[in-house]
Tab-separated table of N, CA and C and ligand atoms in Angstrom:
chain	number	residue	atom	x	y	z
Z	29	MET	N	93.149	70.932	4.359
Z	29	MET	CA	94.429	71.616	4.311
Z	29	MET	C	95.053	71.632	5.710
Z	30	LEU	N	96.340	71.949	5.766
Z	30	LEU	CA	97.030	71.989	7.050
Z	30	LEU	C	96.743	73.314	7.755
Z	31	PRO	N	96.728	73.309	9.100
Z	31	PRO	CA	96.448	74.548	9.831
Z	31	PRO	C	97.488	75.634	9.535
Z	32	LEU	N	97.039	76.864	9.459
Z	32	LEU	CA	97.915	78.003	9.182
Z	32	LEU	C	97.897	78.945	10.377
Z	33	ASP	N	99.038	79.606	10.602
Z	33	ASP	CA	99.031	80.645	11.636
Z	33	ASP	C	98.898	82.016	10.959
Z	34	GLU	N	98.681	83.018	11.791
Z	34	GLU	CA	98.406	84.353	11.271
Z	34	GLU	C	99.553	84.899	10.420
Z	35	HIS	N	100.769	84.658	10.863
Z	35	HIS	CA	101.919	85.170	10.121
Z	35	HIS	C	101.973	84.563	8.705
Z	36	THR	N	101.758	83.248	8.639
Z	36	THR	CA	101.796	82.555	7.345
Z	36	THR	C	100.710	83.099	6.419
Z	37	ILE	N	99.539	83.337	6.977
Z	37	ILE	CA	98.428	83.863	6.174
Z	37	ILE	C	98.789	85.242	5.615
Z	38	ARG	N	99.255	86.123	6.487
Z	38	ARG	CA	99.568	87.482	6.019
Z	38	ARG	C	100.683	87.488	4.983
Z	39	ALA	N	101.616	86.537	5.114
Z	39	ALA	CA	102.754	86.495	4.189
Z	39	ALA	C	102.390	85.869	2.836
Z	40	SER	N	101.185	85.285	2.732
Z	40	SER	CA	100.852	84.511	1.526
Z	40	SER	C	100.273	85.340	0.378
Z	41	PHE	N	99.902	86.603	0.638
Z	41	PHE	CA	99.143	87.351	-0.369
Z	41	PHE	C	99.987	87.767	-1.570
Z	42	VAL	N	99.427	87.501	-2.758
Z	42	VAL	CA	100.152	87.795	-4.005
Z	42	VAL	C	99.636	89.063	-4.686
Z	43	ASN	N	98.467	89.541	-4.284
Z	43	ASN	CA	97.884	90.678	-5.008
Z	43	ASN	C	97.453	91.804	-4.065
Z	44	ALA	N	98.084	91.855	-2.886
Z	44	ALA	CA	97.682	92.845	-1.889
Z	44	ALA	C	98.773	93.878	-1.666
Z	45	SER	N	98.359	95.104	-1.370
Z	45	SER	CA	99.326	96.117	-0.975
Z	45	SER	C	99.687	95.864	0.490
Z	46	ARG	N	100.789	96.474	0.935
Z	46	ARG	CA	101.187	96.307	2.327
Z	46	ARG	C	100.066	96.775	3.254
Z	47	LYS	N	99.385	97.855	2.854
Z	47	LYS	CA	98.302	98.380	3.683
Z	47	LYS	C	97.129	97.396	3.759
Z	48	GLU	N	96.815	96.778	2.619
Z	48	GLU	CA	95.712	95.806	2.624
Z	48	GLU	C	96.024	94.627	3.551
Z	49	VAL	N	97.283	94.193	3.552
Z	49	VAL	CA	97.668	93.080	4.428
Z	49	VAL	C	97.598	93.520	5.893
Z	50	THR	N	98.034	94.763	6.175
Z	50	THR	CA	97.982	95.267	7.548
Z	50	THR	C	96.542	95.414	8.021
Z	51	ASP	N	95.667	95.870	7.134
Z	51	ASP	CA	94.265	96.130	7.500
Z	51	ASP	C	93.436	94.855	7.668
Z	52	LEU	N	93.967	93.756	7.155
Z	52	LEU	CA	93.216	92.489	7.165
Z	52	LEU	C	92.879	92.037	8.597
Z	53	THR	N	91.639	91.622	8.799
Z	53	THR	CA	91.215	91.039	10.082
Z	53	THR	C	90.911	89.563	9.834
Z	54	LEU	N	91.438	88.704	10.697
Z	54	LEU	CA	91.217	87.257	10.539
Z	54	LEU	C	89.744	86.925	10.772
Z	55	PRO	N	89.318	85.743	10.283
Z	55	PRO	CA	87.914	85.357	10.517
Z	55	PRO	C	87.621	85.287	12.019
Z	56	THR	N	86.396	85.618	12.403
Z	56	THR	CA	86.046	85.645	13.824
Z	56	THR	C	86.131	84.250	14.454
Z	57	ASP	N	85.937	83.196	13.644
Z	57	ASP	CA	85.992	81.834	14.193
Z	57	ASP	C	87.357	81.173	13.946
Z	58	PHE	N	88.386	82.002	13.755
Z	58	PHE	CA	89.700	81.479	13.375
Z	58	PHE	C	90.205	80.385	14.320
Z	59	ALA	N	90.032	80.573	15.630
Z	59	ALA	CA	90.545	79.612	16.619
Z	59	ALA	C	89.817	78.274	16.555
Z	60	ASP	N	88.607	78.269	15.983
Z	60	ASP	CA	87.800	77.042	15.976
Z	60	ASP	C	87.710	76.381	14.606
Z	61	LEU	N	88.492	76.845	13.650
Z	61	LEU	CA	88.390	76.290	12.297
Z	61	LEU	C	88.764	74.815	12.286
Z	62	ARG	N	88.025	74.047	11.497
Z	62	ARG	CA	88.362	72.627	11.320
Z	62	ARG	C	89.124	72.496	10.005
Z	63	TRP	N	90.409	72.690	10.102
Z	63	TRP	CA	91.254	72.787	8.911
Z	63	TRP	C	91.189	71.538	8.040
Z	64	GLU	N	91.027	70.361	8.696
Z	64	GLU	CA	91.045	69.111	7.928
Z	64	GLU	C	89.849	69.021	6.987
Z	65	SER	N	88.810	69.836	7.238
Z	65	SER	CA	87.624	69.829	6.363
Z	65	SER	C	87.615	71.001	5.395
Z	66	LEU	N	88.727	71.696	5.276
Z	66	LEU	CA	88.802	72.849	4.371
Z	66	LEU	C	89.749	72.556	3.211
Z	67	ASP	N	89.330	72.955	2.014
Z	67	ASP	CA	90.209	72.855	0.845
Z	67	ASP	C	90.991	74.137	0.659
Z	68	PHE	N	90.439	75.197	1.210
Z	68	PHE	CA	91.097	76.509	1.181
Z	68	PHE	C	90.472	77.303	2.309
Z	69	LEU	N	91.170	78.362	2.724
Z	69	LEU	CA	90.595	79.237	3.736
Z	69	LEU	C	89.993	80.445	3.020
Z	70	GLY	N	88.733	80.723	3.273
Z	70	GLY	CA	88.090	81.877	2.645
Z	70	GLY	C	87.199	82.565	3.653
Z	71	TRP	N	87.270	83.892	3.693
Z	71	TRP	CA	86.397	84.601	4.635
Z	71	TRP	C	86.197	86.046	4.204
Z	72	ARG	N	85.098	86.622	4.700
Z	72	ARG	CA	84.838	88.041	4.477
Z	72	ARG	C	85.452	88.823	5.629
Z	73	ASP	N	86.043	89.969	5.340
Z	73	ASP	CA	86.651	90.761	6.402
Z	73	ASP	C	85.554	91.225	7.362
Z	74	PRO	N	85.689	90.931	8.655
Z	74	PRO	CA	84.631	91.315	9.603
Z	74	PRO	C	84.486	92.834	9.736
Z	75	LYS	N	85.521	93.587	9.338
Z	75	LYS	CA	85.475	95.044	9.547
Z	75	LYS	C	85.340	95.855	8.268
Z	76	LEU	N	85.714	95.267	7.125
Z	76	LEU	CA	85.689	96.027	5.875
Z	76	LEU	C	84.611	95.477	4.945
Z	77	ALA	N	83.652	96.301	4.601
Z	77	ALA	CA	82.587	95.870	3.692
Z	77	ALA	C	83.185	95.538	2.330
Z	78	LYS	N	82.663	94.520	1.666
Z	78	LYS	CA	83.043	94.134	0.302
Z	78	LYS	C	84.406	93.473	0.202
Z	79	ARG	N	85.169	93.426	1.303
Z	79	ARG	CA	86.509	92.841	1.242
Z	79	ARG	C	86.468	91.394	1.718
Z	80	ALA	N	87.115	90.522	0.968
Z	80	ALA	CA	87.189	89.110	1.350
Z	80	ALA	C	88.551	88.561	0.955
Z	81	TYR	N	88.863	87.366	1.445
Z	81	TYR	CA	90.178	86.774	1.197
Z	81	TYR	C	90.045	85.274	0.998
Z	82	ILE	N	90.951	84.743	0.197
Z	82	ILE	CA	91.108	83.292	0.150
Z	82	ILE	C	92.598	82.991	0.269
Z	83	VAL	N	92.912	81.890	0.939
Z	83	VAL	CA	94.282	81.394	1.004
Z	83	VAL	C	94.201	79.941	0.544
Z	84	VAL	N	94.890	79.648	-0.565
Z	84	VAL	CA	94.701	78.378	-1.260
Z	84	VAL	C	96.034	77.646	-1.416
Z	85	PRO	N	96.086	76.358	-1.083
Z	85	PRO	CA	97.288	75.585	-1.395
Z	85	PRO	C	97.372	75.344	-2.906
Z	86	VAL	N	98.496	75.762	-3.497
Z	86	VAL	CA	98.706	75.576	-4.946
Z	86	VAL	C	100.069	74.923	-5.138
Z	87	ASP	N	100.086	73.657	-5.554
Z	87	ASP	CA	101.341	72.933	-5.797
Z	87	ASP	C	102.339	73.101	-4.648
Z	88	GLY	N	101.888	72.876	-3.441
Z	88	GLY	CA	102.801	72.903	-2.306
Z	88	GLY	C	103.133	74.270	-1.748
Z	89	ARG	N	102.605	75.329	-2.366
Z	89	ARG	CA	102.801	76.641	-1.737
Z	89	ARG	C	101.444	77.280	-1.487
Z	90	LEU	N	101.448	78.339	-0.681
Z	90	LEU	CA	100.187	78.992	-0.346
Z	90	LEU	C	100.032	80.268	-1.151
Z	91	VAL	N	98.852	80.463	-1.711
Z	91	VAL	CA	98.583	81.689	-2.453
Z	91	VAL	C	97.396	82.386	-1.799
Z	92	GLY	N	97.663	83.561	-1.257
Z	92	GLY	CA	96.605	84.375	-0.662
Z	92	GLY	C	96.131	85.400	-1.679
Z	93	VAL	N	94.828	85.594	-1.768
Z	93	VAL	CA	94.249	86.513	-2.748
Z	93	VAL	C	93.247	87.434	-2.044
Z	94	VAL	N	93.406	88.738	-2.256
Z	94	VAL	CA	92.415	89.695	-1.771
Z	94	VAL	C	91.314	89.794	-2.811
Z	95	LEU	N	90.068	89.708	-2.350
Z	95	LEU	CA	88.916	89.769	-3.252
Z	95	LEU	C	88.053	90.971	-2.930
Z	96	LYS	N	87.415	91.477	-3.981
Z	96	LYS	CA	86.454	92.552	-3.781
Z	96	LYS	C	85.105	92.040	-4.278
Z	97	ARG	N	84.106	92.202	-3.441
Z	97	ARG	CA	82.777	91.770	-3.851
Z	97	ARG	C	82.175	92.810	-4.781
Z	98	ALA	N	81.505	92.351	-5.836
Z	98	ALA	CA	80.884	93.277	-6.784
Z	98	ALA	C	79.803	94.090	-6.086
Z	99	ASP	N	79.579	95.307	-6.563
Z	99	ASP	CA	78.563	96.177	-5.952
Z	99	ASP	C	77.160	95.637	-6.158
Z	100	VAL	N	76.973	94.946	-7.264
Z	100	VAL	CA	75.649	94.413	-7.574
Z	100	VAL	C	75.711	92.886	-7.538
Z	101	ASP	N	74.758	92.259	-6.851
Z	101	ASP	CA	74.715	90.800	-6.788
Z	101	ASP	C	74.063	90.243	-8.051
Z	102	PRO	N	74.367	88.983	-8.398
Z	102	PRO	CA	73.741	88.373	-9.586
Z	102	PRO	C	72.224	88.448	-9.469
Z	103	ARG	N	71.559	88.727	-10.587
Z	103	ARG	CA	70.108	88.962	-10.540
Z	103	ARG	C	69.335	87.662	-10.300
Z	104	THR	N	69.826	86.587	-10.908
Z	104	THR	CA	69.183	85.295	-10.654
Z	104	THR	C	70.123	84.459	-9.798
Z	105	ARG	N	69.583	83.417	-9.192
Z	105	ARG	CA	70.390	82.532	-8.371
Z	105	ARG	C	71.483	81.921	-9.236
Z	106	ALA	N	72.725	82.263	-8.936
Z	106	ALA	CA	73.836	81.793	-9.757
Z	106	ALA	C	74.396	80.481	-9.227
Z	107	GLN	N	75.132	79.803	-10.079
Z	107	GLN	CA	75.811	78.574	-9.688
Z	107	GLN	C	77.243	78.916	-9.290
Z	108	CYS	N	77.706	78.325	-8.195
Z	108	CYS	CA	79.085	78.563	-7.759
Z	108	CYS	C	80.039	77.874	-8.738
Z	109	GLN	N	81.050	78.619	-9.198
Z	109	GLN	CA	81.976	78.042	-10.174
Z	109	GLN	C	82.918	77.020	-9.550
Z	110	TRP	N	83.012	76.996	-8.229
Z	110	TRP	CA	83.888	76.019	-7.579
Z	110	TRP	C	83.101	74.793	-7.131
Z	111	CYS	N	81.885	75.002	-6.613
Z	111	CYS	CA	81.035	73.864	-6.223
Z	111	CYS	C	80.462	73.185	-7.465
Z	112	GLN	N	80.219	73.952	-8.502
Z	112	GLN	CA	79.578	73.521	-9.748
Z	112	GLN	C	78.209	72.892	-9.523
Z	113	ASP	N	78.013	71.600	-9.833
Z	113	ASP	CA	76.634	71.100	-9.918
Z	113	ASP	C	75.981	70.765	-8.578
Z	114	ILE	N	76.521	71.249	-7.493
Z	114	ILE	CA	75.935	70.947	-6.179
Z	114	ILE	C	74.761	71.896	-5.911
Z	115	THR	N	73.663	71.363	-5.353
Z	115	THR	CA	72.553	72.212	-4.945
Z	115	THR	C	72.974	72.983	-3.699
Z	116	LEU	N	72.908	74.294	-3.783
Z	116	LEU	CA	73.507	75.110	-2.734
Z	116	LEU	C	72.496	75.648	-1.722
Z	117	PRO	N	72.869	75.615	-0.426
Z	117	PRO	CA	72.016	76.203	0.610
Z	117	PRO	C	72.307	77.689	0.818
Z	118	ASN	N	73.223	78.245	0.050
Z	118	ASN	CA	73.676	79.615	0.302
Z	118	ASN	C	73.686	80.432	-0.993
Z	119	ASP	N	73.862	81.733	-0.854
Z	119	ASP	CA	73.932	82.603	-2.024
Z	119	ASP	C	75.315	82.550	-2.667
Z	120	VAL	N	75.308	82.908	-3.954
Z	120	VAL	CA	76.542	82.962	-4.733
Z	120	VAL	C	76.709	84.407	-5.198
Z	121	VAL	N	77.908	84.944	-5.051
Z	121	VAL	CA	78.139	86.332	-5.445
Z	121	VAL	C	79.380	86.429	-6.319
Z	122	LEU	N	79.526	87.575	-6.955
Z	122	LEU	CA	80.682	87.785	-7.815
Z	122	LEU	C	81.803	88.456	-7.017
Z	123	TYR	N	82.948	87.802	-7.012
Z	123	TYR	CA	84.142	88.379	-6.402
Z	123	TYR	C	85.160	88.626	-7.501
Z	124	SER	N	85.906	89.709	-7.364
Z	124	SER	CA	86.975	89.916	-8.333
Z	124	SER	C	88.295	90.115	-7.612
Z	125	ALA	N	89.364	89.704	-8.281
Z	125	ALA	CA	90.708	89.802	-7.729
Z	125	ALA	C	91.587	90.567	-8.700
Z	126	LYS	N	92.367	91.475	-8.159
Z	126	LYS	CA	93.366	92.165	-8.955
Z	126	LYS	C	94.479	91.166	-9.241
Z	127	ARG	N	94.949	91.118	-10.479
Z	127	ARG	CA	96.060	90.215	-10.789
Z	127	ARG	C	97.328	90.676	-10.082
Z	128	ALA	N	98.222	89.722	-9.827
Z	128	ALA	CA	99.493	90.050	-9.173
Z	128	ALA	C	100.367	90.874	-10.122
Z	129	GLY	N	101.247	91.652	-9.544
Z	129	GLY	CA	102.301	92.333	-10.288
Z	129	GLY	C	101.818	93.397	-11.259
Z	130	HIS	N	102.531	93.473	-12.391
Z	130	HIS	CA	102.317	94.541	-13.357
Z	130	HIS	C	100.884	94.578	-13.881
Z	131	ALA	N	100.336	93.401	-14.217
Z	131	ALA	CA	98.975	93.348	-14.768
Z	131	ALA	C	97.980	93.963	-13.794
Z	132	GLY	N	98.157	93.683	-12.508
Z	132	GLY	CA	97.270	94.235	-11.492
Z	132	GLY	C	97.397	95.745	-11.388
Z	133	ARG	N	98.635	96.227	-11.507
Z	133	ARG	CA	98.842	97.683	-11.441
Z	133	ARG	C	98.188	98.384	-12.630
Z	134	LEU	N	98.024	97.660	-13.717
Z	134	LEU	CA	97.333	98.225	-14.887
Z	134	LEU	C	95.813	98.116	-14.751
Z	135	GLY	N	95.356	97.522	-13.643
Z	135	GLY	CA	93.921	97.431	-13.409
Z	135	GLY	C	93.283	96.148	-13.901
Z	136	ASN	N	94.112	95.158	-14.223
Z	136	ASN	CA	93.639	93.873	-14.731
Z	136	ASN	C	93.093	93.006	-13.595
Z	137	THR	N	91.844	92.574	-13.725
Z	137	THR	CA	91.241	91.760	-12.662
Z	137	THR	C	90.661	90.460	-13.234
Z	138	ILE	N	90.413	89.513	-12.342
Z	138	ILE	CA	89.744	88.261	-12.711
Z	138	ILE	C	88.552	88.100	-11.776
Z	139	GLY	N	87.412	87.751	-12.342
Z	139	GLY	CA	86.221	87.576	-11.513
Z	139	GLY	C	85.798	86.125	-11.445
Z	140	THR	N	85.101	85.777	-10.372
Z	140	THR	CA	84.543	84.436	-10.268
Z	140	THR	C	83.282	84.476	-9.416
Z	141	LEU	N	82.300	83.665	-9.797
Z	141	LEU	CA	81.071	83.529	-9.012
Z	141	LEU	C	81.293	82.416	-8.003
Z	142	ILE	N	81.282	82.776	-6.727
Z	142	ILE	CA	81.471	81.732	-5.714
Z	142	ILE	C	80.566	81.965	-4.510
Z	143	CYS	N	80.477	80.933	-3.694
Z	143	CYS	CA	79.626	80.970	-2.503
Z	143	CYS	C	79.990	82.188	-1.642
Z	144	GLU	N	78.954	82.890	-1.214
Z	144	GLU	CA	79.114	84.163	-0.508
Z	144	GLU	C	80.108	84.088	0.664
Z	145	ASP	N	79.985	83.048	1.464
Z	145	ASP	CA	80.876	82.896	2.617
Z	145	ASP	C	81.853	81.741	2.428
Z	146	PHE	N	82.138	81.418	1.172
Z	146	PHE	CA	83.149	80.408	0.836
Z	146	PHE	C	82.817	79.054	1.472
Z	147	GLN	N	81.539	78.677	1.358
Z	147	GLN	CA	81.090	77.406	1.948
Z	147	GLN	C	81.417	76.209	1.053
Z	148	CYS	N	82.168	76.393	-0.012
Z	148	CYS	CA	82.399	75.337	-1.012
Z	148	CYS	C	82.895	74.025	-0.391
Z	149	SER	N	83.844	74.103	0.555
Z	149	SER	CA	84.379	72.876	1.151
Z	149	SER	C	83.280	72.116	1.889
Z	150	THR	N	82.446	72.837	2.613
Z	150	THR	CA	81.340	72.207	3.346
Z	150	THR	C	80.340	71.614	2.371
Z	151	ASN	N	79.985	72.374	1.337
Z	151	ASN	CA	79.006	71.886	0.356
Z	151	ASN	C	79.505	70.622	-0.341
Z	152	ALA	N	80.773	70.622	-0.703
Z	152	ALA	CA	81.313	69.486	-1.451
Z	152	ALA	C	81.385	68.218	-0.596
Z	153	ARG	N	81.458	68.387	0.737
Z	153	ARG	CA	81.583	67.226	1.626
Z	153	ARG	C	80.250	66.593	2.004
Z	154	LYS	N	79.156	67.231	1.633
Z	154	LYS	CA	77.853	66.604	1.903
Z	154	LYS	C	77.697	65.399	0.983
Z	155	LEU	N	77.209	64.299	1.536
Z	155	LEU	CA	77.025	63.095	0.734
Z	155	LEU	C	75.927	63.338	-0.301
Z	156	PRO	N	76.236	63.191	-1.587
Z	156	PRO	CA	75.218	63.479	-2.611
Z	156	PRO	C	74.120	62.410	-2.605
Z	157	PRO	N	72.933	62.737	-3.100
Z	157	PRO	CA	71.873	61.737	-3.203
Z	157	PRO	C	72.267	60.662	-4.206
Z	158	SER	N	71.690	59.493	-4.061
Z	158	SER	CA	71.991	58.396	-4.976
Z	158	SER	C	71.376	58.690	-6.336
Z	159	ALA	N	72.205	58.700	-7.364
Z	159	ALA	CA	71.724	59.063	-8.696
Z	159	ALA	C	71.110	57.864	-9.418
Z	160	PHE	N	71.560	56.674	-9.097
Z	160	PHE	CA	71.039	55.456	-9.740
Z	160	PHE	C	71.428	54.276	-8.867
Z	161	LEU	N	70.852	53.117	-9.135
Z	161	LEU	CA	71.142	51.916	-8.358
Z	161	LEU	C	72.633	51.595	-8.448
Z	162	GLY	N	73.268	51.411	-7.296
Z	162	GLY	CA	74.686	51.097	-7.304
Z	162	GLY	C	75.593	52.316	-7.375
Z	163	PHE	N	74.988	53.506	-7.353
Z	163	PHE	CA	75.750	54.761	-7.383
Z	163	PHE	C	76.654	54.831	-6.150
Z	164	ASP	N	77.921	55.113	-6.349
Z	164	ASP	CA	78.870	55.193	-5.240
Z	164	ASP	C	78.914	56.626	-4.712
Z	165	ARG	N	78.129	56.866	-3.635
Z	165	ARG	CA	78.001	58.249	-3.133
Z	165	ARG	C	79.319	58.772	-2.567
Z	166	GLU	N	80.079	57.901	-1.892
Z	166	GLU	CA	81.364	58.357	-1.316
Z	166	GLU	C	82.348	58.759	-2.423
Z	167	ALA	N	82.368	57.951	-3.487
Z	167	ALA	CA	83.280	58.268	-4.595
Z	167	ALA	C	82.863	59.579	-5.260
Z	168	ALA	N	81.544	59.783	-5.367
Z	168	ALA	CA	81.048	61.023	-5.969
Z	168	ALA	C	81.440	62.220	-5.106
Z	169	ARG	N	81.357	62.021	-3.786
Z	169	ARG	CA	81.749	63.107	-2.882
Z	169	ARG	C	83.245	63.405	-3.011
Z	170	ASP	N	84.067	62.366	-3.069
Z	170	ASP	CA	85.513	62.587	-3.215
Z	170	ASP	C	85.826	63.362	-4.494
Z	171	THR	N	85.088	63.041	-5.564
Z	171	THR	CA	85.299	63.734	-6.835
Z	171	THR	C	84.948	65.213	-6.697
Z	172	ARG	N	83.852	65.489	-5.988
Z	172	ARG	CA	83.450	66.893	-5.778
Z	172	ARG	C	84.498	67.651	-4.982
Z	173	VAL	N	84.997	67.020	-3.920
Z	173	VAL	CA	86.003	67.679	-3.075
Z	173	VAL	C	87.254	67.989	-3.902
Z	174	ARG	N	87.675	66.999	-4.694
Z	174	ARG	CA	88.855	67.237	-5.543
Z	174	ARG	C	88.596	68.358	-6.538
Z	175	GLY	N	87.364	68.418	-7.042
Z	175	GLY	CA	86.999	69.470	-7.988
Z	175	GLY	C	87.109	70.848	-7.370
Z	176	VAL	N	86.631	70.997	-6.144
Z	176	VAL	CA	86.730	72.293	-5.447
Z	176	VAL	C	88.202	72.653	-5.260
Z	177	GLN	N	89.006	71.668	-4.852
Z	177	GLN	CA	90.435	71.937	-4.649
Z	177	GLN	C	91.094	72.395	-5.950
Z	178	GLU	N	90.767	71.701	-7.045
Z	178	GLU	CA	91.396	72.035	-8.328
Z	178	GLU	C	90.963	73.413	-8.829
Z	179	ARG	N	89.670	73.723	-8.695
Z	179	ARG	CA	89.187	75.001	-9.219
Z	179	ARG	C	89.657	76.173	-8.369
Z	180	ALA	N	89.711	75.979	-7.045
Z	180	ALA	CA	90.240	77.042	-6.177
Z	180	ALA	C	91.712	77.283	-6.491
Z	181	ALA	N	92.472	76.200	-6.645
Z	181	ALA	CA	93.902	76.332	-6.950
Z	181	ALA	C	94.108	76.962	-8.327
Z	182	GLY	N	93.252	76.588	-9.277
Z	182	GLY	CA	93.366	77.150	-10.622
Z	182	GLY	C	93.141	78.652	-10.628
Z	183	PHE	N	92.142	79.097	-9.873
Z	183	PHE	CA	91.862	80.528	-9.787
Z	183	PHE	C	93.035	81.261	-9.131
Z	184	ALA	N	93.509	80.734	-8.000
Z	184	ALA	CA	94.611	81.387	-7.273
Z	184	ALA	C	95.859	81.446	-8.149
Z	185	ALA	N	96.129	80.365	-8.885
Z	185	ALA	CA	97.318	80.340	-9.753
Z	185	ALA	C	97.193	81.371	-10.869
Z	186	GLU	N	95.979	81.553	-11.374
Z	186	GLU	CA	95.766	82.528	-12.438
Z	186	GLU	C	95.985	83.957	-11.927
Z	187	VAL	N	95.520	84.206	-10.698
Z	187	VAL	CA	95.746	85.532	-10.099
Z	187	VAL	C	97.236	85.773	-9.900
Z	188	ALA	N	97.952	84.723	-9.456
Z	188	ALA	CA	99.368	84.862	-9.117
Z	188	ALA	C	100.272	84.942	-10.335
Z	189	ALA	N	99.800	84.419	-11.480
Z	189	ALA	CA	100.648	84.371	-12.687
Z	189	ALA	C	101.011	85.780	-13.141
Z	190	GLU	N	102.291	86.006	-13.400
Z	190	GLU	CA	102.698	87.344	-13.851
Z	190	GLU	C	103.176	87.298	-15.281
D	1057	ZN	ZN1	80.863	77.159	-3.733
């Protein structure tokens, strides 16, 4: 994705109150992010427990979503819904997002199981093992990356839909 500045990030949120946007703290490694290797920006708030954010490109616009981590983690090792069939080096947790607008004010939320620290872009870019003779590992990796982009955008669009 293209590099974002702080103002653009804060202005992108579709399901946040003004206070939530004001309280937001950028990722600690914000200045060193390698944007070209990210399909979306996702991070846990360094100061607020259970609070996390994603900013996702959706059809040429940016959709920022405030997430709340579930109080209880999945009991068994879960599969990330965005990475899907990739073997993961990290934990997967349940995050939920309040829907934008009226539905959100009524308490309507959407949940998704995803990598704890939003490592999906990194995981998808690892070259997969060869599945069979002549297996095109680069093509398989490109498919995974596109899959993460599509699923992240799909989730953000669903949150934003009013
Ligand atoms: Zn993931």
